[in-house]
CSV table of C-alpha atoms in Angstrom, one decimal:
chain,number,residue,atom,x,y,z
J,1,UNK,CA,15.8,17.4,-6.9
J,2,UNK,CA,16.2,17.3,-3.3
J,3,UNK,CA,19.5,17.6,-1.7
J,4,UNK,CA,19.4,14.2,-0.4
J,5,UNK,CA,19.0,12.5,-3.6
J,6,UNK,CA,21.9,10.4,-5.5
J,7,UNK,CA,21.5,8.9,-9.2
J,8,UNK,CA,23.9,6.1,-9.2
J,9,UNK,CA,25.3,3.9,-12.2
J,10,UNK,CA,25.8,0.2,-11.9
J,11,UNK,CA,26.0,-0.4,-8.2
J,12,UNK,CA,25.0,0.9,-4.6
J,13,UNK,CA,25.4,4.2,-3.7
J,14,UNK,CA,25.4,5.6,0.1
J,15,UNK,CA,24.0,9.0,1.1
J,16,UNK,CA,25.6,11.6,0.4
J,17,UNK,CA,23.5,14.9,1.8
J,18,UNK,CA,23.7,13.7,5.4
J,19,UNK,CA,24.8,17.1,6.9
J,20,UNK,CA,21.9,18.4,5.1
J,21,UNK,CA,19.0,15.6,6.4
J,22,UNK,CA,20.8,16.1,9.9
J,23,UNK,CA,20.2,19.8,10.0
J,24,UNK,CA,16.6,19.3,8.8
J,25,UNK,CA,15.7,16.8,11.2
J,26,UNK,CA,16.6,19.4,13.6
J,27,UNK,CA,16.7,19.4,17.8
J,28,UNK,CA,13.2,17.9,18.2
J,29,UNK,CA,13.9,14.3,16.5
J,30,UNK,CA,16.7,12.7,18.8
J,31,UNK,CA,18.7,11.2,16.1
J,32,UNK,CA,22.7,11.3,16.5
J,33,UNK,CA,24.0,13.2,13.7
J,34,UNK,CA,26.7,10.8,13.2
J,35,UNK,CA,24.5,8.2,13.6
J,36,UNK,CA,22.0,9.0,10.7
J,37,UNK,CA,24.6,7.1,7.5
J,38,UNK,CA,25.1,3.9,9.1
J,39,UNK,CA,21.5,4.0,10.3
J,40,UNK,CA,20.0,3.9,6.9
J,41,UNK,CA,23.5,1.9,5.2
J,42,UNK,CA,22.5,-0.6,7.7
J,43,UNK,CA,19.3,-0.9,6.8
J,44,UNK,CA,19.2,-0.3,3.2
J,45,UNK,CA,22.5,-2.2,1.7
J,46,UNK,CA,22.7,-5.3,3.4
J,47,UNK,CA,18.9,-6.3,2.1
J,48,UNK,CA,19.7,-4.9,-1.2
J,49,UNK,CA,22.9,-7.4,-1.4
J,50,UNK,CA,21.4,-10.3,0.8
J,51,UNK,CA,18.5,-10.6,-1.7
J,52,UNK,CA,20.0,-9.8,-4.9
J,53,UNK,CA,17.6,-6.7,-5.5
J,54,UNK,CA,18.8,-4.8,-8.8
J,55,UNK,CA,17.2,-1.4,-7.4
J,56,UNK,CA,16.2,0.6,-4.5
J,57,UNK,CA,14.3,3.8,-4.1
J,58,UNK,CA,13.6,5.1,-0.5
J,59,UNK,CA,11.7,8.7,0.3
J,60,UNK,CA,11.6,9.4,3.7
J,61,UNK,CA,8.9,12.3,5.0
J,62,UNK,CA,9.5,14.2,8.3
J,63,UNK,CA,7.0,17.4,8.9
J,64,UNK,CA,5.6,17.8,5.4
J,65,UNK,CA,9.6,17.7,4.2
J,66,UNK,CA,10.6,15.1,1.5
J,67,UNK,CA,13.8,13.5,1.0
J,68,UNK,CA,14.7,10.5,-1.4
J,69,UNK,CA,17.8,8.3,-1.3
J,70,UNK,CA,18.0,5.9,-4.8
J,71,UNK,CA,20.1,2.5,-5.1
J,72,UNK,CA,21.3,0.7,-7.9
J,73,UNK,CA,19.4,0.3,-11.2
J,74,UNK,CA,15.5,0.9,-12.6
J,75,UNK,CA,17.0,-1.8,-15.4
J,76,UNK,CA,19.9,-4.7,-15.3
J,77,UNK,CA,19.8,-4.9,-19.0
J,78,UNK,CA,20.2,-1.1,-19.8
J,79,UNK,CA,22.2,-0.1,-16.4
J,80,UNK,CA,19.5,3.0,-16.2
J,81,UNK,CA,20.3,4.4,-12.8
J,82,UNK,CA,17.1,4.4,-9.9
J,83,UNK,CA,15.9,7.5,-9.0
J,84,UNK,CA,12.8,9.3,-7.1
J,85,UNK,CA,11.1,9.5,-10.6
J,86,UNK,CA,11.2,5.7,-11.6
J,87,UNK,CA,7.8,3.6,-11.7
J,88,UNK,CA,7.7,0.9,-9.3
J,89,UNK,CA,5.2,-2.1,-9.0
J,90,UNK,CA,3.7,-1.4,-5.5
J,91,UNK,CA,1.2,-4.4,-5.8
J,92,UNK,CA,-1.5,-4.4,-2.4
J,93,UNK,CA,-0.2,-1.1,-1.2
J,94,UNK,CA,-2.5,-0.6,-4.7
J,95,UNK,CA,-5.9,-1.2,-2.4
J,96,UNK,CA,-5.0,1.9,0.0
J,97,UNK,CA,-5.9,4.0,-3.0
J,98,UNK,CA,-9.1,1.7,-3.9
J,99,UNK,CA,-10.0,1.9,-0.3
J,100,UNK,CA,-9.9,5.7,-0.3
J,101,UNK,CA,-12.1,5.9,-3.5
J,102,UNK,CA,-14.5,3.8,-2.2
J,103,UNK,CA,-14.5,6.0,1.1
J,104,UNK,CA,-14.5,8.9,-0.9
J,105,UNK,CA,-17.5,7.4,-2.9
J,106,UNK,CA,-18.9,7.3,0.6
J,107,UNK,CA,-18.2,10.7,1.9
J,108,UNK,CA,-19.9,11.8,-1.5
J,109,UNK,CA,-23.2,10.5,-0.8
J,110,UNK,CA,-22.7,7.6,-3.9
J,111,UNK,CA,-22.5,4.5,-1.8
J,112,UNK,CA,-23.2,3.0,1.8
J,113,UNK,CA,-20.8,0.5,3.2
J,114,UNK,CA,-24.0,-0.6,5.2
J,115,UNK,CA,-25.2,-1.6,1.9
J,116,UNK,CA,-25.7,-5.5,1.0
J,117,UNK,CA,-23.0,-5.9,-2.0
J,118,UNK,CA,-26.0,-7.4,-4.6
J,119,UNK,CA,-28.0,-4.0,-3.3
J,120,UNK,CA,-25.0,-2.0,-5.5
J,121,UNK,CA,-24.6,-4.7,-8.2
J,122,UNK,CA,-28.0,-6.1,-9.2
J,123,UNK,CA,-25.8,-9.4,-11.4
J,124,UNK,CA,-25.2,-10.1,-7.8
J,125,UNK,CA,-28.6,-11.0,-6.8
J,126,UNK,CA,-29.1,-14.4,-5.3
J,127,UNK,CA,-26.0,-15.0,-4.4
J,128,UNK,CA,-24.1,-15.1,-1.1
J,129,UNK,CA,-23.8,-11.2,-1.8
J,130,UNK,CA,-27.5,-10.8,-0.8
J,131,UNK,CA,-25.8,-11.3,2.8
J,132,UNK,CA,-22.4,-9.5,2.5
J,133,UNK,CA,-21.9,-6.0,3.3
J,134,UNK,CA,-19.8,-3.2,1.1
J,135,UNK,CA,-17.5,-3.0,4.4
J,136,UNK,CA,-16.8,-6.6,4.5
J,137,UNK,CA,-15.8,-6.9,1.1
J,138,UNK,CA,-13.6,-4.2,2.5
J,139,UNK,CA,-12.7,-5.3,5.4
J,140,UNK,CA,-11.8,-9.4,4.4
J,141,UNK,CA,-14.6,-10.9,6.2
J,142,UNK,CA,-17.0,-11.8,3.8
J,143,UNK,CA,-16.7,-15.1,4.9
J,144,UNK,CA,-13.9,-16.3,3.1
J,145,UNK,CA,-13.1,-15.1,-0.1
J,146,UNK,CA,-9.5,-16.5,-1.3
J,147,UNK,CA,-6.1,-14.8,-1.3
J,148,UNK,CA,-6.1,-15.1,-5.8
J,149,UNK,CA,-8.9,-15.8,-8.1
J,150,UNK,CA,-9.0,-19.7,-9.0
J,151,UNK,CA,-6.9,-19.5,-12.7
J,152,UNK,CA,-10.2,-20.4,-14.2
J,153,UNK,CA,-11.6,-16.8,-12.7
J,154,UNK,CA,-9.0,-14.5,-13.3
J,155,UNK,CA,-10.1,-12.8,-15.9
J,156,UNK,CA,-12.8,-9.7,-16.3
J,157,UNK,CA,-15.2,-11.5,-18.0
J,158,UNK,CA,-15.1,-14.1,-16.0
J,159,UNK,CA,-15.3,-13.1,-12.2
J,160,UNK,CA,-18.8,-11.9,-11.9
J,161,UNK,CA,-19.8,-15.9,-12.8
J,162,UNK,CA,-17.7,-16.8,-10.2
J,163,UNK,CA,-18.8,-14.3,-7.5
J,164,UNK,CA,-22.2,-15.9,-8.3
J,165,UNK,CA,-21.4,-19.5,-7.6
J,166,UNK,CA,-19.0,-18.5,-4.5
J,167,UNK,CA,-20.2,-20.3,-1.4
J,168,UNK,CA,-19.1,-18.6,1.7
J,169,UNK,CA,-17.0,-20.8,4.2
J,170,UNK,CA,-17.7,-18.2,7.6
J,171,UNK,CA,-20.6,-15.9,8.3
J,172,UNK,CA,-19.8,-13.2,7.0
J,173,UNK,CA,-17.9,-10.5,9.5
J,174,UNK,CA,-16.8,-13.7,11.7
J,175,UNK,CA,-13.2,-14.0,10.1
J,176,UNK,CA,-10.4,-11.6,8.3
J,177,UNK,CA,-9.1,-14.1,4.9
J,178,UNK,CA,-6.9,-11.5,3.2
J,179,UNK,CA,-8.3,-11.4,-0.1
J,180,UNK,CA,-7.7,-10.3,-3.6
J,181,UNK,CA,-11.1,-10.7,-4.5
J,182,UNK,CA,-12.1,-9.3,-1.7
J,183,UNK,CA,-10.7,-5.6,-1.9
J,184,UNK,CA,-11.2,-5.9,-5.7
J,185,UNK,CA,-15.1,-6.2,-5.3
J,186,UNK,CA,-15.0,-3.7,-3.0
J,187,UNK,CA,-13.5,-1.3,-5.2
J,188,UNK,CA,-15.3,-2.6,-8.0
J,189,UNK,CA,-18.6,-1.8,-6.5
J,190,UNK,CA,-16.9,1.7,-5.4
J,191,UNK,CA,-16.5,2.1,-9.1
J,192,UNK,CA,-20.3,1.4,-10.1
J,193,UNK,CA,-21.3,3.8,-7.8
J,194,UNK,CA,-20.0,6.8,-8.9
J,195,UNK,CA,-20.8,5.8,-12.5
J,196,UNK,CA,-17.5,5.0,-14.2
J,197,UNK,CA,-15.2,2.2,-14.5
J,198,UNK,CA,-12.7,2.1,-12.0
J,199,UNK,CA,-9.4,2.9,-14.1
J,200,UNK,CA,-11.4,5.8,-15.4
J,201,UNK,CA,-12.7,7.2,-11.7
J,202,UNK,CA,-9.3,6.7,-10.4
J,203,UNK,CA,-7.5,8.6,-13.0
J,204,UNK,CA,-10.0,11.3,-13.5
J,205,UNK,CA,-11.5,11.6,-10.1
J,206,UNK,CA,-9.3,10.4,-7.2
J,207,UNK,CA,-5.4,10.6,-8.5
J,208,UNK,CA,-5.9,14.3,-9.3
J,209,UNK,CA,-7.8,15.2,-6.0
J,210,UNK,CA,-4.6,13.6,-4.5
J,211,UNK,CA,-2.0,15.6,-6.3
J,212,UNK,CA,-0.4,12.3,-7.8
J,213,UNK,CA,0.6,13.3,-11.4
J,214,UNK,CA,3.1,10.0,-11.9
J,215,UNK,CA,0.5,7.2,-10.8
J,216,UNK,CA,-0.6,5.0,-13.0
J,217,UNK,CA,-2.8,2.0,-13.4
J,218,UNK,CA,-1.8,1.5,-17.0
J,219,UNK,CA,1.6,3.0,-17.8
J,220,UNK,CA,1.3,5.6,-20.6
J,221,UNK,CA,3.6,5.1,-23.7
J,222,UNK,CA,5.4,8.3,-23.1
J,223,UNK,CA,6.6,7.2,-19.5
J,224,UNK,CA,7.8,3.6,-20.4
J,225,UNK,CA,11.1,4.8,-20.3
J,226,UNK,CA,10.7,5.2,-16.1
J,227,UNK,CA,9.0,2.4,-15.5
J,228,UNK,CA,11.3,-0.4,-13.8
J,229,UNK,CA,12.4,-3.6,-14.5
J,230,UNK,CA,11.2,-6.2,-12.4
J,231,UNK,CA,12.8,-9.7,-11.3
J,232,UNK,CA,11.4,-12.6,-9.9
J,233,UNK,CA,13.1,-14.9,-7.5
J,234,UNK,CA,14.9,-17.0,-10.5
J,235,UNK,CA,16.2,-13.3,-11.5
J,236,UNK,CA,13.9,-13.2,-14.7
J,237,UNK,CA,12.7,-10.3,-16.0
J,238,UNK,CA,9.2,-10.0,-15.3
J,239,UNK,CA,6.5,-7.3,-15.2
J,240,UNK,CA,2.5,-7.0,-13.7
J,241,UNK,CA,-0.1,-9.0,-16.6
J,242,UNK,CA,-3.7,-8.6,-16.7
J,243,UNK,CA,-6.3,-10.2,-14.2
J,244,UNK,CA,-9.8,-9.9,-12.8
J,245,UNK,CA,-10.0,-6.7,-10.4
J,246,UNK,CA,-6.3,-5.9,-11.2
J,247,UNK,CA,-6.2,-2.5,-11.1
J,248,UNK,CA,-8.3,-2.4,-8.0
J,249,UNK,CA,-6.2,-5.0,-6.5
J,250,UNK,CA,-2.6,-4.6,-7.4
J,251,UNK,CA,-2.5,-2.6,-10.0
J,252,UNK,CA,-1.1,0.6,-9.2
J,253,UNK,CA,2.5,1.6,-10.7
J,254,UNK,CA,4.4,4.8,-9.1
J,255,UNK,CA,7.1,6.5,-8.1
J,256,UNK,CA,9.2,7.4,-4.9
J,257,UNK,CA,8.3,11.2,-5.5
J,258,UNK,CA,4.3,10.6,-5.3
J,259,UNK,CA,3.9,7.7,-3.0
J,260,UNK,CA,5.4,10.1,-0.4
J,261,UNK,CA,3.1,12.7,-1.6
J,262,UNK,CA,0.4,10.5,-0.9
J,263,UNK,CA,1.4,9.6,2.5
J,264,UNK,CA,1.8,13.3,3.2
J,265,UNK,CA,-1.9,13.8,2.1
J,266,UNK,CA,-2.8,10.6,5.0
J,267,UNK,CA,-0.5,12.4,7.4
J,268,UNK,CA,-2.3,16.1,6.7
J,269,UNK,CA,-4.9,16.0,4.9
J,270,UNK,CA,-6.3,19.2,5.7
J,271,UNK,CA,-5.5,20.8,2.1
J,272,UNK,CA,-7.4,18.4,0.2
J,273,UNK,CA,-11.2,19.0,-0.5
J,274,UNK,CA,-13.9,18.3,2.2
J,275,UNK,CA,-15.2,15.1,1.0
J,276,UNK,CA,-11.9,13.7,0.4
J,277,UNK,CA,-10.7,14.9,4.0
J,278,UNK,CA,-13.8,12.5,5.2
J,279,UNK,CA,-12.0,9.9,3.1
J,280,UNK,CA,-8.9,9.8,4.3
J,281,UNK,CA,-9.9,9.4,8.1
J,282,UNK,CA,-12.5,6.6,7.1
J,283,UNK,CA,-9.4,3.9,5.7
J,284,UNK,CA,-7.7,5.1,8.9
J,285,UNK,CA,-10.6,4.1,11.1
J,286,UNK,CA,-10.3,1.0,12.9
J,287,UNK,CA,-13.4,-1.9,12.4
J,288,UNK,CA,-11.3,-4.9,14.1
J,289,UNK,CA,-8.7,-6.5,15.6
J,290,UNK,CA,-6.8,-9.6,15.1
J,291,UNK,CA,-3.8,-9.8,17.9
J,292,UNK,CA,-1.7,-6.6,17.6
J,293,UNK,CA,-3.1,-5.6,14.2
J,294,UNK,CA,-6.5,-3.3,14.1
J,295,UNK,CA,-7.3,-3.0,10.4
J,296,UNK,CA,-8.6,-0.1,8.7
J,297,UNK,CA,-9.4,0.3,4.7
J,298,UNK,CA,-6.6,-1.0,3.1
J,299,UNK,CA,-4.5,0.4,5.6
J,300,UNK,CA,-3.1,-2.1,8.5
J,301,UNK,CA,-2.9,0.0,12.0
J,302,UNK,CA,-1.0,-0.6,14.8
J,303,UNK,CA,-0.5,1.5,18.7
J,304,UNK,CA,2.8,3.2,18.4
J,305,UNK,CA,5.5,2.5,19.6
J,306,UNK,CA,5.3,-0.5,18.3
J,307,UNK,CA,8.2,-3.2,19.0
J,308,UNK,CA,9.4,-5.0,15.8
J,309,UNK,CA,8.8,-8.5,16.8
J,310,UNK,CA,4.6,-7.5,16.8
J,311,UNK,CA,5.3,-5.4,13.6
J,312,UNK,CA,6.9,-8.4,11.9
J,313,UNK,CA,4.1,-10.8,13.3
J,314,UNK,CA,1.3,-8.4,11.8
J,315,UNK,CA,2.9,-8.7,8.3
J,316,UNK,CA,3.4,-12.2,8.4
J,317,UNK,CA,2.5,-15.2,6.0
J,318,UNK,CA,0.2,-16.6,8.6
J,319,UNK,CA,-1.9,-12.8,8.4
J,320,UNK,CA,-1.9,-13.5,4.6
J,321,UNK,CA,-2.4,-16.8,4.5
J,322,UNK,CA,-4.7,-18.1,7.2
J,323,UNK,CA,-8.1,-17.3,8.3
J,324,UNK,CA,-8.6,-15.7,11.6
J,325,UNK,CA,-11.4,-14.4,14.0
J,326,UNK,CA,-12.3,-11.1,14.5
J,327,UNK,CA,-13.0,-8.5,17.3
J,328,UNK,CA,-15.0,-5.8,15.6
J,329,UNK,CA,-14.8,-2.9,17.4
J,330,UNK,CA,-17.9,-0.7,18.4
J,331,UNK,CA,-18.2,1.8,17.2
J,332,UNK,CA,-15.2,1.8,15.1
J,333,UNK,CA,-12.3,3.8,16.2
J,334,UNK,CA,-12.5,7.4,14.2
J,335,UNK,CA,-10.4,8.9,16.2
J,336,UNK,CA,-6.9,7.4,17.1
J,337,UNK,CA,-3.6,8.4,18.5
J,338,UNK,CA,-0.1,7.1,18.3
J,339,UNK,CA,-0.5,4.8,15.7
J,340,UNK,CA,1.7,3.2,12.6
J,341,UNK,CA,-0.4,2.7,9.6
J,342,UNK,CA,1.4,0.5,6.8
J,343,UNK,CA,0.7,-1.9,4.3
J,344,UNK,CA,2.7,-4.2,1.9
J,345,UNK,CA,2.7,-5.0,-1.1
J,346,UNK,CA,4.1,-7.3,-3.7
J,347,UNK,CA,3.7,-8.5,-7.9
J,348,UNK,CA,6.1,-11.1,-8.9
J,349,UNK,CA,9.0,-8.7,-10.3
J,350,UNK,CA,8.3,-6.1,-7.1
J,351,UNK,CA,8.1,-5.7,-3.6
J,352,UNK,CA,6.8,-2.2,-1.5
J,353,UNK,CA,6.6,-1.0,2.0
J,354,UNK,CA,4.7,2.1,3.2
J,355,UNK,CA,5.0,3.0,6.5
J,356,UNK,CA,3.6,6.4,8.8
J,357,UNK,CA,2.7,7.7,12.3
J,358,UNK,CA,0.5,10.7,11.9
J,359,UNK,CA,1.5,11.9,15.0
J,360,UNK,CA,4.9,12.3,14.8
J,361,UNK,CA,4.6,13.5,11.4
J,362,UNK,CA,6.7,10.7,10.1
J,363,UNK,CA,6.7,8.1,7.2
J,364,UNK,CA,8.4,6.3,4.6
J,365,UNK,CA,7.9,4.5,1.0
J,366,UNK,CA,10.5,1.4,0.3
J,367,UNK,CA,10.3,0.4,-3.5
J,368,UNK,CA,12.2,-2.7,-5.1
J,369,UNK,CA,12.0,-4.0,-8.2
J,370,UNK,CA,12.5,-7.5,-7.3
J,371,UNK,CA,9.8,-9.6,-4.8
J,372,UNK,CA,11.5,-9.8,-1.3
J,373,UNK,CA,10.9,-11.0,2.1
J,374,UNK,CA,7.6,-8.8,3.7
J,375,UNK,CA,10.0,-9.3,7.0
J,376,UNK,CA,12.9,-7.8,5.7
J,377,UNK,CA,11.5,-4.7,4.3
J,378,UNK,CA,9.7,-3.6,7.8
J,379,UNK,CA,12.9,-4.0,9.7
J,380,UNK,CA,14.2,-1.5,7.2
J,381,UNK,CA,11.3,0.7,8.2
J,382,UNK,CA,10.9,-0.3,11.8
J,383,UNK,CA,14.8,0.7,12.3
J,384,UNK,CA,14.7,4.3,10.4
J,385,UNK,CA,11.2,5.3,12.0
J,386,UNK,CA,12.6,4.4,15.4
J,387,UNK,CA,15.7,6.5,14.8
J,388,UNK,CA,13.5,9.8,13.5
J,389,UNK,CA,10.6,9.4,16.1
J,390,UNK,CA,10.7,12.2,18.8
């Protein structure tokens, strides 16, 4: 366990390895020393208590170095204590993962985002997917795909019939519509390419490449015991169910421990294997822009520093929930400096945050289990990647 990491009963519990985080941090990150407790108690306890979230667990990553910080409990009904190891809902912070399969898909020589979507997927053939690119499915802009499945659709054997009779509202690559369906199909199609269904590729082919030993699209019996509780806004007890393009979607369950992993591999990936190196920097290429927000393969990017107010406004309902233009940018943007990525995500019992600039080496992972505010978790982030940039 790292020295910074604290398994608490029933209630919050501060840092207590402070010296230790302060001495790592070391000369070249100006962060006061006696500045670094009430910066993350600042952040971190006053959410937790505003909006009534059960448990916390924060890893933050600073040059390849790891260090978790757990609050409250995995469970209100068994008082289990949070800690780096618990399984967390992470919801859309799910489709950074199925965007780096299908770009590792790519970088493997199985699939061509050029391609037309009904080129990959013959069942797709005459329908509006004659006309929509692999990279808009992944990229929103099909032309207006919804944020959910209509009820009627959400379910596997039922969303192909429903891709078939979708009539698009935009040409497609003319507007972003952030879209479940969207990113699912996209990974979906990833999926069919490289022969396999997509719970199978991504367990056999694309978690272990990573290094993630504790992700999970379907929670083994054997590890029940760490997968949280989560609650809803009425404080229910509630947990992920079953839907059409789920897992690709918003199905991934992990922990503290490898979603930092994971953000080191985006940070550095230079230890992973070729194709998979290729990946990586294609989800954190830029293809548009839509005010402050340029938006890669799952992954959101912003030019850093960024000031919070744009942060919030790129994480907004209206970015969710409304259509907008687009500026594609040509060529896309391979190569880019100072910049955030993130990307939230959210079930109905959980709520994530995943934050990291490359370039200062810096990131961190924010897992609930209860739904909260997008807002409030990326001022937690905004205000402890602010204090540990150089």
């Amino acid at each position: 366990m790292e020295s910074g990491s604290v398994m608490p009963k029933n209630h919050l519990n501060k840092f207590t390895s402070y010296s230790a985080l302060v001495l790592f941090l070391g000369a070249g990150h100006c962060v006061a020393d006696d500045r670094i407790e009430s910066i993350v108690n600042a952040a971190i306890e006053p959410v937790m208590q505003q909006q009534q979230i059960p448990g916390v667990a924060v890893a933050i990553i600073v040059n390849g170095q790891p260090h978790y910080f757990n609050y409250g409990v995995a469970s209100k009904e068994n008082g289990k204590a949070v800690t780096e190891d618990t399984l967390f809902e992470i919801g859309s912070v799910s489709k950074t993962f199925t965007a780096t399969l299908a770009a590792y898909a790519q970088a493997s020589g199985k699939l061509s985002f050029s391609d037309k979507a009904s080129h990959i997927l013959p069942q797709l053939r005459g329908s509006a997917f004659d006309n929509i690119s692999v990279l808009q499915l992944g990229t929103y802009s099909a032309g207006g795909l919804p944020l959910q499945f209509p009820d009627a659709a959400d379910a596997p054997d039922k969303m192909l019939g429903y891709f078939k009779q979708w009539k698009p509202t935009y040409a497609a690559g003319s507007h972003r519509q952030y879209s479940n369906p969207s990113l699912g199909l996209f990974g979906y199609l990833a999926a069919h390419s490289l022969g396999a269904p997509f719970d199978d590729v991504m367990a056999n082919t694309l978690l272990p490449k990573l290094g993630l030993k504790h992700t999970y699209l379907k929670v083994p019996q054997d590890q029940m015991g760490l997968y949280a509780q989560g609650y809803n806004k009425d404080d229910k007890p509630v947990r992920v169910g079953p839907g059409a393009l789920d897992s690709e979607a918003y199905g991934v369950k992990t922990s503290a421990t490898d979603l930092i992993r994971y953000v080191a591999a985006n940070m550095k990936p230079s230890g992973l294997e070729e194709p998979l190196q290729r990946a990586i920097a294609t989800t954190h290429t830029g293809y548009y822009q839509v005010g402050d927000m340029t938006q890669g393969l799952g992954w959101e990017l912003y030019d850093y520093p960024i000031t919070l107010d744009r942060l919030l406004a790129g994480n907004s309902s209206k970015m969710t929930f409304e259509p907008h233009e687009v500026q594609w940018i040509e060529p896309p943007q391979t190569s880019r400096h100072n910049t955030l990525l993130n990307k939230t995500g959210s079930t109905a019992g959980f709520g994530a945050y995943v934050a990291f600039v490359p370039d200062e080496q810096i990131g961190i992972v924010i897992l609930a289990n209860k739904n909260y505010p997008n807002a409030e978790r990326v001022k937690v982030a905004h205000t402890v990647l602010s204090a540990l940039s150089k």
